[in-house]
């Protein structure tokens, strides 16, 4: 799987004209389908005179399940949202949304023409985007004493892990993510290195984008 790195405030962007209708593709990274809806609304706000803003979004996958959402936004059923979603599926994308805005030029394109146009609008937006490989990760909570921090950070780097949060009190509480393929090695090395005084607690799974 892969994702788009471009943010909602600076989305990947491209456009083309088909029989006097302009199609504008915008794509960005999201962490939830609610973020996708918010992004689509910002696109609608930017194009108040546009006839349609169709979209598709895909999210999740760290647990093997993807959540998808799409909308034809008034175009004939299956001619807008579905072609956009098909582009995301074909490129094995997740955690991203693509909106395709149409300014109607007065010439009807027919169902086949609409499908091709919305597919093209999505494709050029994805092509313009900065993309990254998705790495499924285990998310761990680890509690350390201060003298143990340096050794733990060195160990974390050897398994391609990443620290995502830290809380410093009398001890250090870290949240880290480790690629699932390295999870067993990580767990055993931590226990060995600290003589079982530190035991990582698996609290969930997540996706981590790694630029390719």
PDB file of C-alpha atoms in Angstrom:
ATOM      1  CA  UNK A   1       0.000   0.000   0.000  1.00  0.00           C
ATOM      2  CA  UNK A   2       1.006   3.617  -0.447  1.00  0.00           C
ATOM      3  CA  UNK A   3      -0.330   7.004   0.557  1.00  0.00           C
ATOM      4  CA  UNK A   4      -0.176  10.673  -0.405  1.00  0.00           C
ATOM      5  CA  UNK A   5       1.968  12.992   1.714  1.00  0.00           C
ATOM      6  CA  UNK A   6       0.554  16.340   0.517  1.00  0.00           C
ATOM      7  CA  UNK A   7      -1.385  18.094   3.286  1.00  0.00           C
ATOM      8  CA  UNK A   8      -4.961  19.363   3.145  1.00  0.00           C
ATOM      9  CA  UNK A   9      -3.805  22.992   3.115  1.00  0.00           C
ATOM     10  CA  UNK A  10      -1.380  22.312   0.236  1.00  0.00           C
ATOM     11  CA  UNK A  11      -2.919  19.460  -1.749  1.00  0.00           C
ATOM     12  CA  UNK A  12      -1.543  17.907  -4.921  1.00  0.00           C
ATOM     13  CA  UNK A  13      -3.290  19.649  -7.809  1.00  0.00           C
ATOM     14  CA  UNK A  14      -3.769  19.402 -11.571  1.00  0.00           C
ATOM     15  CA  UNK A  15      -6.475  20.148 -14.131  1.00  0.00           C
ATOM     16  CA  UNK A  16      -7.548  19.568 -17.726  1.00  0.00           C
ATOM     17  CA  UNK A  17     -10.388  20.535 -20.078  1.00  0.00           C
ATOM     18  CA  UNK A  18     -12.670  18.030 -21.839  1.00  0.00           C
ATOM     19  CA  UNK A  19     -15.237  19.410 -24.327  1.00  0.00           C
ATOM     20  CA  UNK A  20     -15.292  22.794 -22.590  1.00  0.00           C
ATOM     21  CA  UNK A  21     -15.784  21.285 -19.119  1.00  0.00           C
ATOM     22  CA  UNK A  22     -12.869  21.910 -16.776  1.00  0.00           C
ATOM     23  CA  UNK A  23     -11.947  19.091 -14.388  1.00  0.00           C
ATOM     24  CA  UNK A  24      -9.728  19.949 -11.399  1.00  0.00           C
ATOM     25  CA  UNK A  25      -8.135  17.201  -9.321  1.00  0.00           C
ATOM     26  CA  UNK A  26      -6.980  17.769  -5.721  1.00  0.00           C
ATOM     27  CA  UNK A  27      -5.500  15.085  -3.468  1.00  0.00           C
ATOM     28  CA  UNK A  28      -4.193  15.034   0.098  1.00  0.00           C
ATOM     29  CA  UNK A  29      -3.315  12.839   3.070  1.00  0.00           C
ATOM     30  CA  UNK A  30      -5.998  12.089   5.686  1.00  0.00           C
ATOM     31  CA  UNK A  31      -6.145  10.149   8.943  1.00  0.00           C
ATOM     32  CA  UNK A  32      -9.920   9.595   8.963  1.00  0.00           C
ATOM     33  CA  UNK A  33     -12.963   9.772   6.701  1.00  0.00           C
ATOM     34  CA  UNK A  34     -14.121  12.813   8.695  1.00  0.00           C
ATOM     35  CA  UNK A  35     -10.941  14.601   7.565  1.00  0.00           C
ATOM     36  CA  UNK A  36     -11.821  13.614   3.988  1.00  0.00           C
ATOM     37  CA  UNK A  37     -15.249  15.250   4.270  1.00  0.00           C
ATOM     38  CA  UNK A  38     -13.699  18.396   5.747  1.00  0.00           C
ATOM     39  CA  UNK A  39     -11.218  18.564   2.855  1.00  0.00           C
ATOM     40  CA  UNK A  40     -13.955  18.150   0.254  1.00  0.00           C
ATOM     41  CA  UNK A  41     -15.873  20.992   1.904  1.00  0.00           C
ATOM     42  CA  UNK A  42     -12.843  23.286   1.617  1.00  0.00           C
ATOM     43  CA  UNK A  43     -12.652  22.439  -2.107  1.00  0.00           C
ATOM     44  CA  UNK A  44     -16.350  23.272  -2.475  1.00  0.00           C
ATOM     45  CA  UNK A  45     -15.745  26.570  -0.679  1.00  0.00           C
ATOM     46  CA  UNK A  46     -12.926  27.374  -3.139  1.00  0.00           C
ATOM     47  CA  UNK A  47     -15.176  26.652  -6.135  1.00  0.00           C
ATOM     48  CA  UNK A  48     -18.645  28.007  -5.290  1.00  0.00           C
ATOM     49  CA  UNK A  49     -19.606  28.216  -8.984  1.00  0.00           C
ATOM     50  CA  UNK A  50     -18.529  24.671  -9.873  1.00  0.00           C
ATOM     51  CA  UNK A  51     -21.312  22.300 -10.928  1.00  0.00           C
ATOM     52  CA  UNK A  52     -19.943  19.208  -9.138  1.00  0.00           C
ATOM     53  CA  UNK A  53     -17.260  18.235  -6.622  1.00  0.00           C
ATOM     54  CA  UNK A  54     -17.092  14.430  -6.677  1.00  0.00           C
ATOM     55  CA  UNK A  55     -14.654  12.571  -4.455  1.00  0.00           C
ATOM     56  CA  UNK A  56     -13.409   9.262  -3.125  1.00  0.00           C
ATOM     57  CA  UNK A  57     -11.456   8.504   0.046  1.00  0.00           C
ATOM     58  CA  UNK A  58      -9.739   5.442   1.472  1.00  0.00           C
ATOM     59  CA  UNK A  59      -8.554   5.044   5.056  1.00  0.00           C
ATOM     60  CA  UNK A  60      -7.052   2.357   7.285  1.00  0.00           C
ATOM     61  CA  UNK A  61      -5.487  -0.940   6.354  1.00  0.00           C
ATOM     62  CA  UNK A  62      -3.118  -1.485   9.298  1.00  0.00           C
ATOM     63  CA  UNK A  63      -5.505  -4.227  10.486  1.00  0.00           C
ATOM     64  CA  UNK A  64      -6.196  -5.458   6.956  1.00  0.00           C
ATOM     65  CA  UNK A  65      -9.474  -3.589   6.626  1.00  0.00           C
ATOM     66  CA  UNK A  66      -9.980  -0.491   4.492  1.00  0.00           C
ATOM     67  CA  UNK A  67     -12.771   2.058   4.918  1.00  0.00           C
ATOM     68  CA  UNK A  68     -13.942   3.738   1.719  1.00  0.00           C
ATOM     69  CA  UNK A  69     -16.304   6.581   0.924  1.00  0.00           C
ATOM     70  CA  UNK A  70     -17.287   8.273  -2.321  1.00  0.00           C
ATOM     71  CA  UNK A  71     -19.811  10.673  -3.814  1.00  0.00           C
ATOM     72  CA  UNK A  72     -20.998  11.451  -7.348  1.00  0.00           C
ATOM     73  CA  UNK A  73     -22.230  14.859  -6.123  1.00  0.00           C
ATOM     74  CA  UNK A  74     -25.131  15.000  -8.548  1.00  0.00           C
ATOM     75  CA  UNK A  75     -23.487  13.338 -11.531  1.00  0.00           C
ATOM     76  CA  UNK A  76     -25.250  10.195 -12.867  1.00  0.00           C
ATOM     77  CA  UNK A  77     -24.750   7.291 -10.460  1.00  0.00           C
ATOM     78  CA  UNK A  78     -21.428   5.530 -10.913  1.00  0.00           C
ATOM     79  CA  UNK A  79     -19.898   8.095 -13.282  1.00  0.00           C
ATOM     80  CA  UNK A  80     -17.833  10.192 -10.838  1.00  0.00           C
ATOM     81  CA  UNK A  81     -17.114   8.843  -7.343  1.00  0.00           C
ATOM     82  CA  UNK A  82     -16.594   5.250  -8.500  1.00  0.00           C
ATOM     83  CA  UNK A  83     -14.015   6.101 -11.212  1.00  0.00           C
ATOM     84  CA  UNK A  84     -12.081   8.182  -8.644  1.00  0.00           C
ATOM     85  CA  UNK A  85     -12.200   5.307  -6.143  1.00  0.00           C
ATOM     86  CA  UNK A  86     -11.068   2.878  -8.854  1.00  0.00           C
ATOM     87  CA  UNK A  87      -7.940   5.017  -9.406  1.00  0.00           C
ATOM     88  CA  UNK A  88      -7.131   4.841  -5.677  1.00  0.00           C
ATOM     89  CA  UNK A  89      -7.673   1.080  -5.653  1.00  0.00           C
ATOM     90  CA  UNK A  90      -5.576   0.556  -8.781  1.00  0.00           C
ATOM     91  CA  UNK A  91      -2.696   2.506  -7.209  1.00  0.00           C
ATOM     92  CA  UNK A  92      -3.136   0.627  -3.896  1.00  0.00           C
ATOM     93  CA  UNK A  93      -3.642   3.897  -2.021  1.00  0.00           C
ATOM     94  CA  UNK A  94      -4.848   4.429   1.538  1.00  0.00           C
ATOM     95  CA  UNK A  95      -5.144   7.327   4.018  1.00  0.00           C
ATOM     96  CA  UNK A  96      -5.914   9.785   1.225  1.00  0.00           C
ATOM     97  CA  UNK A  97      -8.750  11.602  -0.498  1.00  0.00           C
ATOM     98  CA  UNK A  98      -9.130  12.817  -4.083  1.00  0.00           C
ATOM     99  CA  UNK A  99     -11.698  15.443  -5.063  1.00  0.00           C
ATOM    100  CA  UNK A 100     -12.443  16.204  -8.711  1.00  0.00           C
ATOM    101  CA  UNK A 101     -14.210  19.512  -9.353  1.00  0.00           C
ATOM    102  CA  UNK A 102     -16.155  20.036 -12.592  1.00  0.00           C
ATOM    103  CA  UNK A 103     -17.033  23.345 -14.203  1.00  0.00           C
ATOM    104  CA  UNK A 104     -19.701  22.427 -16.752  1.00  0.00           C
ATOM    105  CA  UNK A 105     -18.928  23.712 -20.226  1.00  0.00           C
ATOM    106  CA  UNK A 106     -22.354  23.174 -21.795  1.00  0.00           C
ATOM    107  CA  UNK A 107     -21.572  19.958 -23.695  1.00  0.00           C
ATOM    108  CA  UNK A 108     -22.853  16.658 -22.296  1.00  0.00           C
ATOM    109  CA  UNK A 109     -20.164  13.996 -22.100  1.00  0.00           C
ATOM    110  CA  UNK A 110     -22.335  10.913 -21.668  1.00  0.00           C
ATOM    111  CA  UNK A 111     -21.726   8.211 -19.085  1.00  0.00           C
ATOM    112  CA  UNK A 112     -18.576   6.867 -20.731  1.00  0.00           C
ATOM    113  CA  UNK A 113     -17.153  10.345 -21.166  1.00  0.00           C
ATOM    114  CA  UNK A 114     -17.840  11.260 -17.556  1.00  0.00           C
ATOM    115  CA  UNK A 115     -16.204   8.075 -16.268  1.00  0.00           C
ATOM    116  CA  UNK A 116     -13.085   8.738 -18.336  1.00  0.00           C
ATOM    117  CA  UNK A 117     -12.960  12.407 -17.312  1.00  0.00           C
ATOM    118  CA  UNK A 118     -13.308  11.782 -13.566  1.00  0.00           C
ATOM    119  CA  UNK A 119     -10.816   8.929 -13.782  1.00  0.00           C
ATOM    120  CA  UNK A 120      -8.360  11.239 -15.558  1.00  0.00           C
ATOM    121  CA  UNK A 121      -8.949  13.999 -12.993  1.00  0.00           C
ATOM    122  CA  UNK A 122      -8.131  11.589 -10.176  1.00  0.00           C
ATOM    123  CA  UNK A 123      -5.126  10.113 -12.006  1.00  0.00           C
ATOM    124  CA  UNK A 124      -3.451  13.464 -12.665  1.00  0.00           C
ATOM    125  CA  UNK A 125      -3.941  14.509  -9.014  1.00  0.00           C
ATOM    126  CA  UNK A 126      -2.369  11.253  -7.774  1.00  0.00           C
ATOM    127  CA  UNK A 127       0.456  11.631 -10.296  1.00  0.00           C
ATOM    128  CA  UNK A 128       1.156  15.167  -9.045  1.00  0.00           C
ATOM    129  CA  UNK A 129       1.259  14.030  -5.408  1.00  0.00           C
ATOM    130  CA  UNK A 130       4.235  13.199  -3.216  1.00  0.00           C
ATOM    131  CA  UNK A 131       3.752   9.544  -2.371  1.00  0.00           C
ATOM    132  CA  UNK A 132       5.029   7.233   0.358  1.00  0.00           C
ATOM    133  CA  UNK A 133       4.952   3.529   1.087  1.00  0.00           C
ATOM    134  CA  UNK A 134       2.672   2.532   3.952  1.00  0.00           C
ATOM    135  CA  UNK A 135       4.341   0.465   6.653  1.00  0.00           C
ATOM    136  CA  UNK A 136       1.945  -1.318   9.070  1.00  0.00           C
ATOM    137  CA  UNK A 137       3.293  -0.794  12.589  1.00  0.00           C
ATOM    138  CA  UNK A 138       2.683  -1.939  16.120  1.00  0.00           C
ATOM    139  CA  UNK A 139       2.212   0.889  18.601  1.00  0.00           C
ATOM    140  CA  UNK A 140       3.856   0.379  21.988  1.00  0.00           C
ATOM    141  CA  UNK A 141       3.999   2.110  25.338  1.00  0.00           C
ATOM    142  CA  UNK A 142       7.326   1.786  27.150  1.00  0.00           C
ATOM    143  CA  UNK A 143       8.260   3.067  30.625  1.00  0.00           C
ATOM    144  CA  UNK A 144      11.954   3.700  31.289  1.00  0.00           C
ATOM    145  CA  UNK A 145      14.292   5.077  33.899  1.00  0.00           C
ATOM    146  CA  UNK A 146      16.290   8.088  32.709  1.00  0.00           C
ATOM    147  CA  UNK A 147      19.648   6.224  32.458  1.00  0.00           C
ATOM    148  CA  UNK A 148      17.990   3.662  30.164  1.00  0.00           C
ATOM    149  CA  UNK A 149      16.834   6.179  27.544  1.00  0.00           C
ATOM    150  CA  UNK A 150      19.976   6.300  25.389  1.00  0.00           C
ATOM    151  CA  UNK A 151      20.252   2.516  25.111  1.00  0.00           C
ATOM    152  CA  UNK A 152      16.555   2.227  24.289  1.00  0.00           C
ATOM    153  CA  UNK A 153      16.721   4.880  21.544  1.00  0.00           C
ATOM    154  CA  UNK A 154      19.697   3.077  19.963  1.00  0.00           C
ATOM    155  CA  UNK A 155      17.780  -0.199  20.055  1.00  0.00           C
ATOM    156  CA  UNK A 156      14.688   1.459  18.567  1.00  0.00           C
ATOM    157  CA  UNK A 157      16.685   2.760  15.593  1.00  0.00           C
ATOM    158  CA  UNK A 158      18.043  -0.734  14.807  1.00  0.00           C
ATOM    159  CA  UNK A 159      14.486  -2.016  14.235  1.00  0.00           C
ATOM    160  CA  UNK A 160      13.468   1.066  12.176  1.00  0.00           C
ATOM    161  CA  UNK A 161      11.175   2.229  14.973  1.00  0.00           C
ATOM    162  CA  UNK A 162      10.085   5.783  15.720  1.00  0.00           C
ATOM    163  CA  UNK A 163       9.194   7.637  18.918  1.00  0.00           C
ATOM    164  CA  UNK A 164       5.860   9.458  18.615  1.00  0.00           C
ATOM    165  CA  UNK A 165       5.269  10.751  22.151  1.00  0.00           C
ATOM    166  CA  UNK A 166       7.097  11.170  25.457  1.00  0.00           C
ATOM    167  CA  UNK A 167       6.054  12.141  28.971  1.00  0.00           C
ATOM    168  CA  UNK A 168       8.733  12.977  31.547  1.00  0.00           C
ATOM    169  CA  UNK A 169       7.957  12.594  35.249  1.00  0.00           C
ATOM    170  CA  UNK A 170       9.946  10.563  37.774  1.00  0.00           C
ATOM    171  CA  UNK A 171      10.298   8.079  34.891  1.00  0.00           C
ATOM    172  CA  UNK A 172       9.924   8.364  31.101  1.00  0.00           C
ATOM    173  CA  UNK A 173       6.760   7.115  29.376  1.00  0.00           C
ATOM    174  CA  UNK A 174       7.290   6.703  25.640  1.00  0.00           C
ATOM    175  CA  UNK A 175       4.958   5.863  22.797  1.00  0.00           C
ATOM    176  CA  UNK A 176       6.793   4.255  19.877  1.00  0.00           C
ATOM    177  CA  UNK A 177       5.841   2.614  16.586  1.00  0.00           C
ATOM    178  CA  UNK A 178       7.731  -0.358  15.168  1.00  0.00           C
ATOM    179  CA  UNK A 179       7.190  -2.029  11.761  1.00  0.00           C
ATOM    180  CA  UNK A 180       5.138  -5.175  12.314  1.00  0.00           C
ATOM    181  CA  UNK A 181       7.772  -7.306  10.588  1.00  0.00           C
ATOM    182  CA  UNK A 182      10.261  -6.157  13.262  1.00  0.00           C
ATOM    183  CA  UNK A 183       7.880  -6.411  16.235  1.00  0.00           C
ATOM    184  CA  UNK A 184       9.053  -9.783  17.586  1.00  0.00           C
ATOM    185  CA  UNK A 185      12.706  -8.760  17.351  1.00  0.00           C
ATOM    186  CA  UNK A 186      11.967  -5.461  19.091  1.00  0.00           C
ATOM    187  CA  UNK A 187      10.083  -7.073  21.967  1.00  0.00           C
ATOM    188  CA  UNK A 188      12.720  -9.719  22.621  1.00  0.00           C
ATOM    189  CA  UNK A 189      15.649  -7.290  22.368  1.00  0.00           C
ATOM    190  CA  UNK A 190      14.101  -4.863  24.849  1.00  0.00           C
ATOM    191  CA  UNK A 191      13.518  -7.634  27.377  1.00  0.00           C
ATOM    192  CA  UNK A 192      17.079  -8.954  26.887  1.00  0.00           C
ATOM    193  CA  UNK A 193      18.765  -5.538  26.955  1.00  0.00           C
ATOM    194  CA  UNK A 194      17.114  -4.426  30.181  1.00  0.00           C
ATOM    195  CA  UNK A 195      16.949  -7.833  31.908  1.00  0.00           C
ATOM    196  CA  UNK A 196      13.136  -7.837  31.807  1.00  0.00           C
ATOM    197  CA  UNK A 197      12.928  -4.577  33.802  1.00  0.00           C
ATOM    198  CA  UNK A 198      11.431  -2.939  30.679  1.00  0.00           C
ATOM    199  CA  UNK A 199       8.577  -4.689  28.831  1.00  0.00           C
ATOM    200  CA  UNK A 200       6.943  -2.986  25.817  1.00  0.00           C
ATOM    201  CA  UNK A 201       3.136  -2.964  25.979  1.00  0.00           C
ATOM    202  CA  UNK A 202       1.407  -3.318  22.600  1.00  0.00           C
ATOM    203  CA  UNK A 203      -1.508  -0.849  22.580  1.00  0.00           C
ATOM    204  CA  UNK A 204      -2.596  -0.866  18.937  1.00  0.00           C
ATOM    205  CA  UNK A 205      -1.638  -0.750  15.291  1.00  0.00           C
ATOM    206  CA  UNK A 206      -1.152   2.130  12.894  1.00  0.00           C
ATOM    207  CA  UNK A 207       0.135   2.997   9.446  1.00  0.00           C
ATOM    208  CA  UNK A 208       3.370   4.919   8.992  1.00  0.00           C
ATOM    209  CA  UNK A 209       4.221   6.581   5.667  1.00  0.00           C
ATOM    210  CA  UNK A 210       7.811   6.110   4.510  1.00  0.00           C
ATOM    211  CA  UNK A 211       8.825   8.186   1.505  1.00  0.00           C
ATOM    212  CA  UNK A 212      10.088   6.113  -1.423  1.00  0.00           C
TER     213      UNK A 212
END
